[in-house]
Amino acid sequence: MNRNHTLRKYPAAIPAATLLLAALALDARADAVTDWSDRSADIVVEARLGTPPAIRVLALVQTAVHDAVQAVDRRHTGAGTGPAPSIDAAVAAASRATLLRLLPAQQASIDAAYRAALERIDDGAARSAGIAAGEEAAAAVLAQRAADRPSPAETYRPHTTAGAYVPTAAPAAPQWAQRPPWLMTSAAQFRPGAPPALASDAWARDYAEVKALGSRASTQRTAEQTQIARFWEYSAPPIYLGVVRSVADAPGRTARQNARLYAAVTQAMDDAMISVFDAKYHYGFWRPVTAIRNGDIDGHAATERDAGWVSLIDSPLHPEYPSAHSILAGAVATVLQAEVGKGPLPLLSTASPTAKGAVRRWGSLADFTSEVGDARVYSGIHYRTSTDAGAAMGREIGSLAVRKVLLAAD
């Protein structure tokens, strides 16, 4: 296992009672790893973290779970004496210990899920040994990532001139790229080239597309495109982990396989956030709402100004280029493609609370990734070049996760 170990807020917290009910109701297909992945994601949403810190928490949790499962496997195959530890107990204990350290305010929900999990495991030496293995794995991962702290106090300096007003809301995550990556050698390893020059044809195409399709008052965006935009307005980790679960739930998969899969996916997602915020604040490129309301000052004859243009979805408080959603989609899709290999891909699906709980489905990973990029253009908050660049960055990071985690020797 490799050891190089705020965007918008979520729409609403998940009530503790809902989490408890989820903890008590097991999907018949779930193993302990997929079940606890869902529980951990729900608890993170309940904590109302922004997207980058939420993904950080889940990467730590899933890495601890992976290491706990590996430790149990080694004891099962070793020549040691004593009971073979329970994998289910190890997964529960690793998840609980990591979540409690990172989200102490959510202790009630964490402990409710933990108690419900232990009630389904026979009390005895195997359960005790599994708990010990899980707690040991969590402690080791947290110690190895001790230098990985949420970003320090932000020192972002707005671009302005003396005496001129600029909006005073603090930007999201300007220091996030200072965190140590899991997989990359540096935050800038996959930094893309600059966004299109404002005098270029590419800029004019990007401008025209988002202006037409991303306006709140657009007459060109179809009803389905609006639904897609609303669906992907949600940026919390569960929207991606639902797609991962489509693969994790395939018949015949083991807890060991899924522990490795979730560790690879969440480490790739966490590095994707580090990488994308490095690029965003390096380039500081303007959002469509700013560009279109200032279309007369970009120097391009084809970019007609619209003084009252408003995007379908409010722009996040960070620079436009590249797209964070697209980098996540590219990373997740790359890991999942490696996991299924040449075998059949299950039907992919996930749900979104910003689309009233709607479920969307895809028959291919390419369709899934493309839809995420399209959604950000339909939303009026990204240009096409930005979604393409983000997806390409995600594929690079996903490939690292495949090599360093998914295919790593134990």
Tab-separated table of C-alpha atoms in Angstrom:
chain	number	residue	atom	x	y	z
A	1	MET	CA	0.000	0.000	0.000
A	2	ASN	CA	1.374	3.384	-0.947
A	3	ARG	CA	2.119	5.522	2.103
A	4	ASN	CA	2.939	8.842	0.487
A	5	HIS	CA	0.082	9.129	2.220
A	6	THR	CA	-14.772	24.879	0.695
A	7	LEU	CA	-16.345	24.265	-2.220
A	8	ARG	CA	-20.070	24.988	-1.652
A	9	LYS	CA	-21.752	23.671	1.479
A	10	TYR	CA	-24.037	20.674	1.199
A	11	PRO	CA	-27.731	21.416	0.742
A	12	ALA	CA	-28.703	20.106	4.158
A	13	ALA	CA	-27.418	17.971	6.962
A	14	ILE	CA	-28.653	14.399	7.150
A	15	PRO	CA	-30.557	13.981	10.423
A	16	ALA	CA	-28.982	11.663	12.974
A	17	ALA	CA	-32.159	9.587	12.980
A	18	THR	CA	-31.759	8.969	9.253
A	19	LEU	CA	-28.203	7.824	9.787
A	20	LEU	CA	-29.294	5.477	12.539
A	21	LEU	CA	-31.949	3.946	10.320
A	22	ALA	CA	-29.365	3.509	7.579
A	23	ALA	CA	-27.044	1.853	10.058
A	24	LEU	CA	-29.753	-0.619	11.005
A	25	ALA	CA	-30.747	-1.489	7.450
A	26	LEU	CA	-28.209	-3.528	5.477
A	27	ASP	CA	-28.398	-3.893	1.723
A	28	ALA	CA	-28.446	-7.627	1.085
A	29	ARG	CA	-25.583	-7.274	-1.388
A	30	ALA	CA	-23.367	-5.192	0.889
A	31	ASP	CA	-20.169	-6.367	2.482
A	32	ALA	CA	-18.789	-4.542	5.497
A	33	VAL	CA	-16.559	-2.352	3.316
A	34	THR	CA	-19.298	-1.026	1.034
A	35	ASP	CA	-21.722	-0.722	3.929
A	36	TRP	CA	-19.268	1.320	5.999
A	37	SER	CA	-18.319	3.417	2.986
A	38	ASP	CA	-21.956	4.488	2.748
A	39	ARG	CA	-22.186	5.119	6.478
A	40	SER	CA	-18.966	7.123	6.548
A	41	ALA	CA	-20.099	9.262	3.621
A	42	ASP	CA	-23.426	9.954	5.330
A	43	ILE	CA	-21.659	10.964	8.542
A	44	VAL	CA	-19.371	13.304	6.608
A	45	VAL	CA	-22.402	14.915	4.976
A	46	GLU	CA	-24.018	15.280	8.396
A	47	ALA	CA	-20.896	17.175	9.516
A	48	ARG	CA	-21.529	19.706	6.708
A	49	LEU	CA	-17.937	19.954	5.601
A	50	GLY	CA	-17.062	21.495	2.265
A	51	THR	CA	-16.211	19.098	-0.547
A	52	PRO	CA	-12.387	19.122	-0.216
A	53	PRO	CA	-12.318	18.415	3.552
A	54	ALA	CA	-15.071	15.817	3.172
A	55	ILE	CA	-13.023	13.938	0.585
A	56	ARG	CA	-9.932	14.200	2.806
A	57	VAL	CA	-11.799	12.531	5.673
A	58	LEU	CA	-13.056	9.707	3.473
A	59	ALA	CA	-9.601	9.062	2.009
A	60	LEU	CA	-8.228	8.630	5.522
A	61	VAL	CA	-11.122	6.375	6.540
A	62	GLN	CA	-10.914	4.168	3.455
A	63	THR	CA	-7.147	3.842	3.722
A	64	ALA	CA	-7.512	2.717	7.333
A	65	VAL	CA	-10.192	0.227	6.275
A	66	HIS	CA	-7.954	-1.119	3.517
A	67	ASP	CA	-5.037	-1.576	5.887
A	68	ALA	CA	-7.255	-3.247	8.481
A	69	VAL	CA	-8.548	-5.750	5.919
A	70	GLN	CA	-5.001	-6.449	4.764
A	71	ALA	CA	-3.906	-7.049	8.353
A	72	VAL	CA	-6.751	-9.506	8.907
A	73	ASP	CA	-5.906	-11.313	5.667
A	74	ARG	CA	-2.302	-11.716	6.757
A	75	ARG	CA	-3.404	-13.215	10.060
A	76	HIS	CA	-5.805	-15.587	8.302
A	77	THR	CA	-3.017	-16.902	6.064
A	78	GLY	CA	-0.225	-16.806	8.639
A	79	ALA	CA	0.856	-19.515	10.991
A	80	GLY	CA	0.026	-17.598	14.136
A	81	THR	CA	-2.086	-19.002	16.928
A	82	GLY	CA	-5.351	-17.633	18.212
A	83	PRO	CA	-8.635	-16.853	16.500
A	84	ALA	CA	-8.726	-15.415	13.005
A	85	PRO	CA	-9.910	-11.803	13.356
A	86	SER	CA	-13.327	-10.851	12.025
A	87	ILE	CA	-13.049	-8.720	8.886
A	88	ASP	CA	-16.398	-7.091	9.623
A	89	ALA	CA	-15.237	-6.074	13.097
A	90	ALA	CA	-11.941	-4.773	11.728
A	91	VAL	CA	-13.705	-2.625	9.123
A	92	ALA	CA	-16.132	-1.230	11.695
A	93	ALA	CA	-13.383	-0.448	14.198
A	94	ALA	CA	-11.094	1.171	11.614
A	95	SER	CA	-13.950	3.342	10.351
A	96	ARG	CA	-15.083	4.348	13.831
A	97	ALA	CA	-11.595	5.176	15.118
A	98	THR	CA	-10.749	7.328	12.101
A	99	LEU	CA	-14.082	9.127	12.014
A	100	LEU	CA	-14.000	9.860	15.744
A	101	ARG	CA	-10.534	11.398	15.483
A	102	LEU	CA	-11.495	13.580	12.530
A	103	LEU	CA	-15.140	14.365	13.336
A	104	PRO	CA	-15.561	14.244	17.119
A	105	ALA	CA	-18.738	16.330	16.955
A	106	GLN	CA	-20.428	13.452	15.101
A	107	GLN	CA	-19.763	10.916	17.868
A	108	ALA	CA	-23.436	10.081	18.406
A	109	SER	CA	-23.940	9.064	14.772
A	110	ILE	CA	-20.590	7.283	14.588
A	111	ASP	CA	-21.234	5.260	17.732
A	112	ALA	CA	-24.795	4.415	16.666
A	113	ALA	CA	-23.507	2.958	13.406
A	114	TYR	CA	-20.711	1.128	15.235
A	115	ARG	CA	-23.036	-0.452	17.807
A	116	ALA	CA	-25.399	-1.595	15.070
A	117	ALA	CA	-22.500	-3.174	13.178
A	118	LEU	CA	-21.137	-5.029	16.207
A	119	GLU	CA	-24.571	-6.408	17.063
A	120	ARG	CA	-24.431	-8.418	13.835
A	121	ILE	CA	-21.074	-9.991	14.730
A	122	ASP	CA	-20.876	-12.839	17.248
A	123	ASP	CA	-19.290	-11.628	20.457
A	124	GLY	CA	-16.095	-13.529	21.006
A	125	ALA	CA	-12.385	-13.706	20.390
A	126	ALA	CA	-12.684	-13.203	16.618
A	127	ARG	CA	-14.653	-9.995	17.072
A	128	SER	CA	-12.211	-8.710	19.692
A	129	ALA	CA	-9.244	-9.511	17.461
A	130	GLY	CA	-10.904	-7.755	14.527
A	131	ILE	CA	-11.592	-4.657	16.606
A	132	ALA	CA	-7.962	-4.575	17.694
A	133	ALA	CA	-6.770	-4.914	14.088
A	134	GLY	CA	-9.059	-2.099	12.927
A	135	GLU	CA	-8.062	0.279	15.691
A	136	GLU	CA	-4.388	-0.450	15.082
A	137	ALA	CA	-4.737	0.251	11.350
A	138	ALA	CA	-6.553	3.532	11.994
A	139	ALA	CA	-3.919	4.698	14.465
A	140	ALA	CA	-1.136	3.880	12.002
A	141	VAL	CA	-2.747	5.746	9.082
A	142	LEU	CA	-3.490	8.801	11.216
A	143	ALA	CA	0.106	8.823	12.457
A	144	GLN	CA	1.492	8.479	8.930
A	145	ARG	CA	-0.653	11.407	7.776
A	146	ALA	CA	0.019	13.543	10.842
A	147	ALA	CA	1.416	16.341	8.661
A	148	ASP	CA	-1.795	16.395	6.621
A	149	ARG	CA	-3.829	19.103	8.256
A	150	PRO	CA	-6.708	21.103	6.873
A	151	SER	CA	-5.361	24.158	5.120
A	152	PRO	CA	-3.873	26.913	7.302
A	153	ALA	CA	-5.430	30.347	7.620
A	154	GLU	CA	-6.040	31.673	4.127
A	155	THR	CA	-4.022	34.639	2.893
A	156	TYR	CA	-5.622	35.112	-0.512
A	157	ARG	CA	-5.044	38.622	-1.877
A	158	PRO	CA	-7.822	39.909	-4.145
A	159	HIS	CA	-6.754	41.510	-7.415
A	160	THR	CA	-7.677	45.175	-7.128
A	161	THR	CA	-6.407	48.733	-7.217
A	162	ALA	CA	-6.125	51.039	-4.244
A	163	GLY	CA	-9.508	52.345	-3.185
A	164	ALA	CA	-11.573	50.111	-5.499
A	165	TYR	CA	-14.331	47.898	-4.104
A	166	VAL	CA	-14.102	44.142	-4.603
A	167	PRO	CA	-16.519	41.527	-3.184
A	168	THR	CA	-15.488	40.723	0.367
A	169	ALA	CA	-16.541	37.066	0.684
A	170	ALA	CA	-13.525	34.866	1.375
A	171	PRO	CA	-12.679	32.505	-1.487
A	172	ALA	CA	-12.912	28.742	-1.008
A	173	ALA	CA	-9.843	26.616	-0.321
A	174	PRO	CA	-7.026	28.896	-1.559
A	175	GLN	CA	-4.513	27.018	0.634
A	176	TRP	CA	-5.742	23.490	-0.120
A	177	ALA	CA	-2.879	22.724	-2.507
A	178	GLN	CA	-0.412	23.041	0.386
A	179	ARG	CA	-1.501	19.640	1.725
A	180	PRO	CA	0.745	16.611	1.074
A	181	PRO	CA	-0.620	14.396	-1.720
A	182	TRP	CA	-1.165	10.662	-1.384
A	183	LEU	CA	-0.042	9.695	-4.882
A	184	MET	CA	1.399	12.699	-6.702
A	185	THR	CA	4.927	14.006	-6.244
A	186	SER	CA	3.575	17.547	-5.866
A	187	ALA	CA	0.362	19.510	-6.159
A	188	ALA	CA	1.551	20.869	-9.516
A	189	GLN	CA	2.491	17.498	-11.049
A	190	PHE	CA	-0.478	17.537	-13.433
A	191	ARG	CA	-1.064	21.283	-13.645
A	192	PRO	CA	-2.495	21.893	-17.128
A	193	GLY	CA	-1.478	24.542	-19.590
A	194	ALA	CA	-3.083	27.956	-19.388
A	195	PRO	CA	-6.738	28.502	-20.312
A	196	PRO	CA	-7.410	29.853	-23.813
A	197	ALA	CA	-6.020	33.279	-24.615
A	198	LEU	CA	-8.786	35.852	-24.771
A	199	ALA	CA	-7.901	36.684	-28.371
A	200	SER	CA	-8.261	33.051	-29.497
A	201	ASP	CA	-11.025	31.281	-31.397
A	202	ALA	CA	-11.143	28.701	-28.591
A	203	TRP	CA	-12.070	31.442	-26.128
A	204	ALA	CA	-14.835	32.723	-28.384
A	205	ARG	CA	-16.268	29.188	-28.724
A	206	ASP	CA	-16.172	28.591	-24.972
A	207	TYR	CA	-17.766	31.977	-24.315
A	208	ALA	CA	-20.569	31.469	-26.827
A	209	GLU	CA	-21.425	27.965	-25.617
A	210	VAL	CA	-21.732	28.770	-21.936
A	211	LYS	CA	-23.475	32.075	-22.639
A	212	ALA	CA	-26.165	30.288	-24.645
A	213	LEU	CA	-26.589	27.107	-22.605
A	214	GLY	CA	-25.651	28.222	-19.105
A	215	SER	CA	-27.848	31.274	-18.660
A	216	ARG	CA	-30.601	31.083	-16.077
A	217	ALA	CA	-32.913	32.467	-18.770
A	218	SER	CA	-31.593	30.239	-21.580
A	219	THR	CA	-34.037	29.334	-24.333
A	220	GLN	CA	-31.546	26.910	-25.919
A	221	ARG	CA	-30.956	24.589	-22.953
A	222	THR	CA	-33.365	21.641	-23.012
A	223	ALA	CA	-35.351	20.399	-20.034
A	224	GLU	CA	-33.105	17.334	-19.807
A	225	GLN	CA	-29.982	19.492	-19.864
A	226	THR	CA	-31.408	21.555	-17.018
A	227	GLN	CA	-32.084	18.354	-15.059
A	228	ILE	CA	-28.497	17.239	-15.652
A	229	ALA	CA	-27.183	20.576	-14.420
A	230	ARG	CA	-29.288	20.386	-11.267
A	231	PHE	CA	-28.282	16.780	-10.666
A	232	TRP	CA	-24.569	17.628	-10.688
A	233	GLU	CA	-25.013	20.766	-8.614
A	234	TYR	CA	-24.408	18.384	-5.707
A	235	SER	CA	-20.692	18.164	-4.991
A	236	ALA	CA	-20.559	15.975	-1.872
A	237	PRO	CA	-18.644	12.666	-2.100
A	238	PRO	CA	-21.733	10.381	-2.049
A	239	ILE	CA	-22.627	11.346	-5.615
A	240	TYR	CA	-19.362	9.755	-6.798
A	241	LEU	CA	-19.304	6.921	-4.289
A	242	GLY	CA	-22.702	5.850	-5.582
A	243	VAL	CA	-21.077	5.235	-8.966
A	244	VAL	CA	-18.256	3.321	-7.276
A	245	ARG	CA	-20.777	1.167	-5.473
A	246	SER	CA	-22.225	0.124	-8.830
A	247	VAL	CA	-18.961	-1.762	-9.335
A	248	ALA	CA	-18.422	-2.762	-5.700
A	249	ASP	CA	-21.847	-4.462	-5.620
A	250	ALA	CA	-21.071	-6.755	-8.571
A	251	PRO	CA	-21.639	-10.449	-7.754
A	252	GLY	CA	-18.658	-12.369	-6.442
A	253	ARG	CA	-16.657	-9.419	-5.157
A	254	THR	CA	-14.933	-9.714	-1.797
A	255	ALA	CA	-14.390	-7.300	1.067
A	256	ARG	CA	-10.677	-7.360	0.270
A	257	GLN	CA	-11.277	-6.280	-3.346
A	258	ASN	CA	-13.635	-3.533	-2.293
A	259	ALA	CA	-11.319	-2.253	0.428
A	260	ARG	CA	-8.618	-1.784	-2.176
A	261	LEU	CA	-11.063	-0.218	-4.642
A	262	TYR	CA	-12.389	2.363	-2.182
A	263	ALA	CA	-8.898	3.237	-0.974
A	264	ALA	CA	-7.736	3.794	-4.558
A	265	VAL	CA	-10.793	5.878	-5.457
A	266	THR	CA	-10.736	8.116	-2.382
A	267	GLN	CA	-6.983	8.714	-2.506
A	268	ALA	CA	-7.361	9.662	-6.177
A	269	MET	CA	-10.256	11.986	-5.320
A	270	ASP	CA	-8.278	13.633	-2.527
A	271	ASP	CA	-5.253	14.192	-4.760
A	272	ALA	CA	-7.616	15.520	-7.430
A	273	MET	CA	-8.757	18.245	-5.035
A	274	ILE	CA	-5.161	19.150	-4.192
A	275	SER	CA	-4.282	19.274	-7.890
A	276	VAL	CA	-7.296	21.248	-9.049
A	277	PHE	CA	-6.949	23.945	-6.389
A	278	ASP	CA	-3.283	24.319	-7.242
A	279	ALA	CA	-4.279	25.023	-10.846
A	280	LYS	CA	-7.279	27.191	-9.989
A	281	TYR	CA	-5.326	29.627	-7.867
A	282	HIS	CA	-2.281	29.501	-10.155
A	283	TYR	CA	-4.301	30.763	-13.128
A	284	GLY	CA	-7.099	32.680	-11.376
A	285	PHE	CA	-9.334	32.535	-14.462
A	286	TRP	CA	-12.668	34.336	-14.479
A	287	ARG	CA	-16.032	32.647	-14.188
A	288	PRO	CA	-18.548	32.966	-17.035
A	289	VAL	CA	-20.714	35.404	-15.065
A	290	THR	CA	-17.746	37.764	-14.766
A	291	ALA	CA	-16.571	37.291	-18.342
A	292	ILE	CA	-19.978	37.694	-19.953
A	293	ARG	CA	-20.828	40.825	-17.985
A	294	ASN	CA	-17.457	42.188	-19.135
A	295	GLY	CA	-17.507	40.860	-22.679
A	296	ASP	CA	-16.613	44.278	-24.029
A	297	ILE	CA	-13.189	44.367	-22.362
A	298	ASP	CA	-11.688	40.996	-23.349
A	299	GLY	CA	-10.474	42.313	-26.707
A	300	HIS	CA	-12.385	39.749	-28.799
A	301	ALA	CA	-14.888	41.056	-31.333
A	302	ALA	CA	-17.038	37.911	-31.111
A	303	THR	CA	-17.743	38.091	-27.365
A	304	GLU	CA	-20.752	40.342	-27.043
A	305	ARG	CA	-21.405	41.651	-23.550
A	306	ASP	CA	-24.590	40.836	-21.625
A	307	ALA	CA	-24.761	43.160	-18.625
A	308	GLY	CA	-27.468	41.158	-16.846
A	309	TRP	CA	-26.336	37.597	-17.570
A	310	VAL	CA	-26.813	35.164	-14.654
A	311	SER	CA	-25.728	31.524	-14.533
A	312	LEU	CA	-28.280	28.770	-13.904
A	313	ILE	CA	-26.404	27.756	-10.748
A	314	ASP	CA	-24.580	30.211	-8.527
A	315	SER	CA	-20.830	30.234	-9.167
A	316	PRO	CA	-18.654	28.656	-6.464
A	317	LEU	CA	-16.297	30.995	-4.619
A	318	HIS	CA	-13.088	29.967	-6.343
A	319	PRO	CA	-11.490	30.445	-9.770
A	320	GLU	CA	-12.968	28.757	-12.818
A	321	TYR	CA	-10.123	26.799	-14.433
A	322	PRO	CA	-10.043	23.801	-14.372
A	323	SER	CA	-13.303	22.084	-13.369
A	324	ALA	CA	-13.235	20.304	-9.996
A	325	HIS	CA	-16.228	18.112	-10.827
A	326	SER	CA	-14.552	16.997	-14.043
A	327	ILE	CA	-11.275	16.106	-12.360
A	328	LEU	CA	-13.171	13.976	-9.848
A	329	ALA	CA	-15.134	12.238	-12.592
A	330	GLY	CA	-11.969	11.540	-14.582
A	331	ALA	CA	-10.176	10.107	-11.559
A	332	VAL	CA	-13.076	7.899	-10.472
A	333	ALA	CA	-13.739	6.623	-13.993
A	334	THR	CA	-10.087	5.709	-14.535
A	335	VAL	CA	-9.914	3.646	-11.353
A	336	LEU	CA	-13.210	1.915	-12.114
A	337	GLN	CA	-12.131	1.109	-15.678
A	338	ALA	CA	-8.977	-0.543	-14.368
A	339	GLU	CA	-10.991	-2.462	-11.792
A	340	VAL	CA	-13.441	-3.971	-14.269
A	341	GLY	CA	-10.730	-4.466	-16.905
A	342	LYS	CA	-12.040	-6.276	-19.950
A	343	GLY	CA	-14.967	-7.738	-18.056
A	344	PRO	CA	-18.539	-6.501	-18.298
A	345	LEU	CA	-19.251	-3.115	-16.768
A	346	PRO	CA	-22.302	-3.090	-14.503
A	347	LEU	CA	-24.904	-0.419	-15.068
A	348	LEU	CA	-23.619	2.677	-13.273
A	349	SER	CA	-25.967	4.775	-11.181
A	350	THR	CA	-26.104	7.346	-8.414
A	351	ALA	CA	-28.587	9.736	-6.819
A	352	SER	CA	-28.551	13.479	-6.146
A	353	PRO	CA	-30.430	15.456	-3.489
A	354	THR	CA	-30.152	18.632	-5.586
A	355	ALA	CA	-32.307	16.874	-8.188
A	356	LYS	CA	-34.965	15.808	-5.655
A	357	GLY	CA	-33.379	12.401	-5.169
A	358	ALA	CA	-33.369	11.570	-8.881
A	359	VAL	CA	-31.245	8.622	-9.995
A	360	ARG	CA	-29.216	8.767	-13.191
A	361	ARG	CA	-27.682	5.775	-14.970
A	362	TRP	CA	-24.915	5.250	-17.523
A	363	GLY	CA	-23.914	2.292	-19.633
A	364	SER	CA	-20.294	3.402	-19.960
A	365	LEU	CA	-17.714	5.300	-17.964
A	366	ALA	CA	-17.168	7.618	-20.927
A	367	ASP	CA	-20.854	8.604	-20.851
A	368	PHE	CA	-20.630	9.247	-17.114
A	369	THR	CA	-17.544	11.451	-17.431
A	370	SER	CA	-18.951	13.356	-20.400
A	371	GLU	CA	-22.194	14.082	-18.585
A	372	VAL	CA	-20.355	15.575	-15.624
A	373	GLY	CA	-18.514	17.959	-17.942
A	374	ASP	CA	-21.672	18.842	-19.851
A	375	ALA	CA	-23.462	19.576	-16.582
A	376	ARG	CA	-20.985	22.265	-15.606
A	377	VAL	CA	-21.453	24.056	-18.937
A	378	TYR	CA	-25.259	23.760	-18.672
A	379	SER	CA	-24.931	25.173	-15.143
A	380	GLY	CA	-23.233	28.285	-16.504
A	381	ILE	CA	-20.218	27.995	-14.219
A	382	HIS	CA	-17.576	26.396	-16.480
A	383	TYR	CA	-16.267	26.591	-20.025
A	384	ARG	CA	-15.813	23.489	-22.177
A	385	THR	CA	-12.018	23.822	-22.139
A	386	SER	CA	-12.087	23.731	-18.344
A	387	THR	CA	-14.121	20.532	-18.168
A	388	ASP	CA	-11.856	18.842	-20.722
A	389	ALA	CA	-8.734	19.908	-18.828
A	390	GLY	CA	-10.169	18.721	-15.518
A	391	ALA	CA	-11.102	15.314	-16.898
A	392	ALA	CA	-7.610	14.873	-18.369
A	393	MET	CA	-6.015	15.728	-15.013
A	394	GLY	CA	-8.325	13.244	-13.311
A	395	ARG	CA	-7.301	10.478	-15.693
A	396	GLU	CA	-3.637	11.065	-14.846
A	397	ILE	CA	-4.311	10.958	-11.115
A	398	GLY	CA	-6.573	7.926	-11.478
A	399	SER	CA	-3.788	6.133	-13.340
A	400	LEU	CA	-1.459	6.807	-10.418
A	401	ALA	CA	-4.013	5.311	-8.037
A	402	VAL	CA	-4.274	2.233	-10.229
A	403	ARG	CA	-0.510	1.692	-10.222
A	404	LYS	CA	0.191	2.598	-6.611
A	405	VAL	CA	-2.893	1.213	-4.869
A	406	LEU	CA	-5.150	-0.943	-7.016
A	407	LEU	CA	-2.349	-3.034	-8.532
A	408	ALA	CA	0.127	-2.689	-5.664
A	409	ALA	CA	1.651	-5.802	-4.153
A	410	ASP	CA	0.546	-6.429	-0.583
